[in-house]
Each structure stands twice: as structure tokens, then as C-alpha cells.
Short mmCIF file of C-alpha atoms in Angstrom, two decimals:
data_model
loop_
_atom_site.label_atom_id
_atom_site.label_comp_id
_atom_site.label_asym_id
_atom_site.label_seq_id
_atom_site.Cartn_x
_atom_site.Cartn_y
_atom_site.Cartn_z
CA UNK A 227 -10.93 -0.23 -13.39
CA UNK A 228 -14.20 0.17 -14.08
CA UNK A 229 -15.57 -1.86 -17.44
CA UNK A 230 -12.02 -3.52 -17.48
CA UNK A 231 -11.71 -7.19 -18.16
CA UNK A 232 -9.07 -9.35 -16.09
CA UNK A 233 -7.15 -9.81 -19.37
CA UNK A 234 -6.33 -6.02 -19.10
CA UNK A 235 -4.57 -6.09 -15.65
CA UNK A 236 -1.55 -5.38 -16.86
CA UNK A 237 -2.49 -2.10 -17.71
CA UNK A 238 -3.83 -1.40 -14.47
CA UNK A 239 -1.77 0.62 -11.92
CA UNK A 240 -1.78 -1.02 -8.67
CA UNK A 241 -0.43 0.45 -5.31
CA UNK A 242 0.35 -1.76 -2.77
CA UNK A 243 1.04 -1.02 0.76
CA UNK A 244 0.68 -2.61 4.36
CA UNK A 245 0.52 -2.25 7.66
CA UNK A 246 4.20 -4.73 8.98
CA UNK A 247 6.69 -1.90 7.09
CA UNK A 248 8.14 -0.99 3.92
CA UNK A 249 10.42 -4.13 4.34
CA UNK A 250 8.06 -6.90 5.36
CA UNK A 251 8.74 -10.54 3.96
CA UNK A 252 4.18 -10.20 3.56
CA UNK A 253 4.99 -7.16 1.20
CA UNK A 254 7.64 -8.38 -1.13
CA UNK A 255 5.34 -11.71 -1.71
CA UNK A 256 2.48 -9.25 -2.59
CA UNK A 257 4.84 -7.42 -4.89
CA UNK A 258 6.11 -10.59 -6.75
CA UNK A 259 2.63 -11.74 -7.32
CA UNK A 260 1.01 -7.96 -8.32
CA UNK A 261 4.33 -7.79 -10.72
CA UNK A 262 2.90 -10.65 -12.62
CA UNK A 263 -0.26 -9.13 -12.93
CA UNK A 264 0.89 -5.95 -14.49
CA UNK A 265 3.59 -3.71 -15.05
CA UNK A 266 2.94 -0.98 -13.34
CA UNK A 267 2.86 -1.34 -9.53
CA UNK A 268 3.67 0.87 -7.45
CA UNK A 269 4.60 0.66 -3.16
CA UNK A 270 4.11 3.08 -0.54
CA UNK A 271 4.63 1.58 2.94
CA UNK A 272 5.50 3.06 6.59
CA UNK A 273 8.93 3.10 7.76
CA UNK A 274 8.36 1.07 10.71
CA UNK A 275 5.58 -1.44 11.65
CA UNK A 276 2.29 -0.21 12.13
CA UNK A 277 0.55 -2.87 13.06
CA UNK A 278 -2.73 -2.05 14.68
CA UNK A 279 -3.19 1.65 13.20
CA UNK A 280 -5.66 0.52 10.34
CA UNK A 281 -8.01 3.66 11.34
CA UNK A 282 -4.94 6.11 12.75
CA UNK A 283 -4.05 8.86 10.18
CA UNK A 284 -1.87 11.42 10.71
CA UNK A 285 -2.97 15.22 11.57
CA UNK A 286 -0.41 17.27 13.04
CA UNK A 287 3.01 16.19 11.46
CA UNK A 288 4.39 16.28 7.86
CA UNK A 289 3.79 13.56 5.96
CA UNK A 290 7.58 13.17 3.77
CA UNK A 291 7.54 10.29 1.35
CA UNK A 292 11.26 8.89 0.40
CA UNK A 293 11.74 7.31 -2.76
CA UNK A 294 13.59 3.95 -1.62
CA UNK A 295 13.62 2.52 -5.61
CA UNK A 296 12.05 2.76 -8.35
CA UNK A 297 8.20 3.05 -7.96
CA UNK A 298 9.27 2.16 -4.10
CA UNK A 299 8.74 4.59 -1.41
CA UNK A 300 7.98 4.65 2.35
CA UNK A 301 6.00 7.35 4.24
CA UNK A 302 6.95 7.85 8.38
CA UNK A 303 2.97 7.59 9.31
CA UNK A 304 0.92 4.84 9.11
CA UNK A 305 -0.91 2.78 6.55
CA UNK A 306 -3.79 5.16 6.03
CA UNK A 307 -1.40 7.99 5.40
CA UNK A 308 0.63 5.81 3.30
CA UNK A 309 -2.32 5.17 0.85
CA UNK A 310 -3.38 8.76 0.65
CA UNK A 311 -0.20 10.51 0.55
CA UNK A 312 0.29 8.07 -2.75
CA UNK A 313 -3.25 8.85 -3.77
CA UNK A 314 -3.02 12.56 -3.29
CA UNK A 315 0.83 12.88 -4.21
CA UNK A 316 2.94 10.57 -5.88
CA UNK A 317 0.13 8.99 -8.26
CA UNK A 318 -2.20 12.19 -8.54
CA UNK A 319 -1.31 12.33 -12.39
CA UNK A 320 -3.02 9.20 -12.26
CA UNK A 321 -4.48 7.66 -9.84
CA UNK A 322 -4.20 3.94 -9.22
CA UNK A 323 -6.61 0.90 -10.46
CA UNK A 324 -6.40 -1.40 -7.50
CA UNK A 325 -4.81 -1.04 -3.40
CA UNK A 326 -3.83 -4.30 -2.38
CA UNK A 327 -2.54 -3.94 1.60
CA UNK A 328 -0.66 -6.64 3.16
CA UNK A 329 0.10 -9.53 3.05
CA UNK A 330 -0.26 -9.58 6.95
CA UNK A 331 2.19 -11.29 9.03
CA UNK A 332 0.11 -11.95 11.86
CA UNK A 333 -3.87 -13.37 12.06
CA UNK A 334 -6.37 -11.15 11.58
CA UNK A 335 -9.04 -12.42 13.84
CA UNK A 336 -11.95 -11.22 16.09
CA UNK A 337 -12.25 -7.56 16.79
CA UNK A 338 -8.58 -7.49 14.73
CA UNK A 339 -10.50 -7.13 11.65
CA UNK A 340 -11.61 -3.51 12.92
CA UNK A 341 -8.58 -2.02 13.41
CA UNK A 342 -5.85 -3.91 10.81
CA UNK A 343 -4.60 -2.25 7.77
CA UNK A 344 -4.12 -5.24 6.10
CA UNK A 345 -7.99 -6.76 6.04
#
């Protein structure tokens, strides 16, 4: 995004993800306001809540994204392994702008910040 104005966001590509699960009420909020933003967004999120696992990544199990809609899909590891199986996979014909992660459902607070995929 380098050299990029904010009047060009909506050429950006933008992958958001988050730490509560692909189907988080904090995710679809993100999405809604990213959407208006620009046009191409794209979500990778873990199958199940993985709140707390901001530093975990995943070394000795297969990472299998599944496409759950278009530019939609969820990754069975956690939010880490979301963002670089996207990175590394998905988007590696072009690599996105911007990450946004959350939005959180909880607090981040304290010694939460250290560990929280969503900060």
C-alpha cells in the first residue's frame, strides 16, 4: 500500500481474519465496514474459536483451507495460520494491502494484549 492515498482503498486487497471463528458477529461487522472501503476483501478465519492463540501456529498438522463463499474461507488452525496460509496460498498471486483481525468479542486488557489475535 505503499505511496497509496486513502482515496485509493478500494483498490486495495484487504484480508480480514480473527481470532472468535469464521462465524463471529465481531467478523461480519469488520466485513461490512472493509466492504465499503473496497471491493476486494477477502476472509480467512479458524473453524472454531481461538481465542487466546495470538502467538500459536501450527507445525505438525495440515493446514486445509475450505472455501465457505466467495472470497470466504476458514482454515482448522488458528489465527496465525489463518493469515499465512492466505498469505502463502490463497492470495500468493497477489498478496494483500491491509490484515485487519477482529473485531474481538471480548476485552483485550492487561497481559491479554500479548497473546490476542485480534490486538
Amino acid at each position: 500500500m505503499a505511496g497509496r492515498s486513502l482515496a485509493d482503498l478500494s483498490k486495495c486487497r484487504i484480508l480480514l481474519s480473527n481470532d472468535d471463528g469464521i462465524g463471529a458477529e465481531g467478523l461480519v461487522i469488520l466485513e461490512r465496514i472493509a466492504r465499503g472501503l473496497s471491493d476486494d476483501v477477502w476472509i480467512v478465519a479458524p473453524s472454531t474459536e481461538q481465542s487466546g492463540a495470538g502467538h500459536s501456529l501450527t507445525l505438525h498438522q495440515p493446514l486445509r483451507p475450505i472455501k465457505v463463499g466467495d472470497r470466504r474461507y476458514t482454515v482448522s488452525g488458528t489465527p496465525t495460520d489463518c493469515v499465512m496460509v492466505a498469505v502463502n496460498h490463497i492470495l500468493e498471486d497477489r498478496r494483500p494491502d491491509l490484515v485487519l483481525s477482529g473485531i474481538n468479542m471480548g476485552g483485550n486488557m492487561g497481559e491479554d494484549v500479548h497473546y490476542s489475535g485480534t490486538v
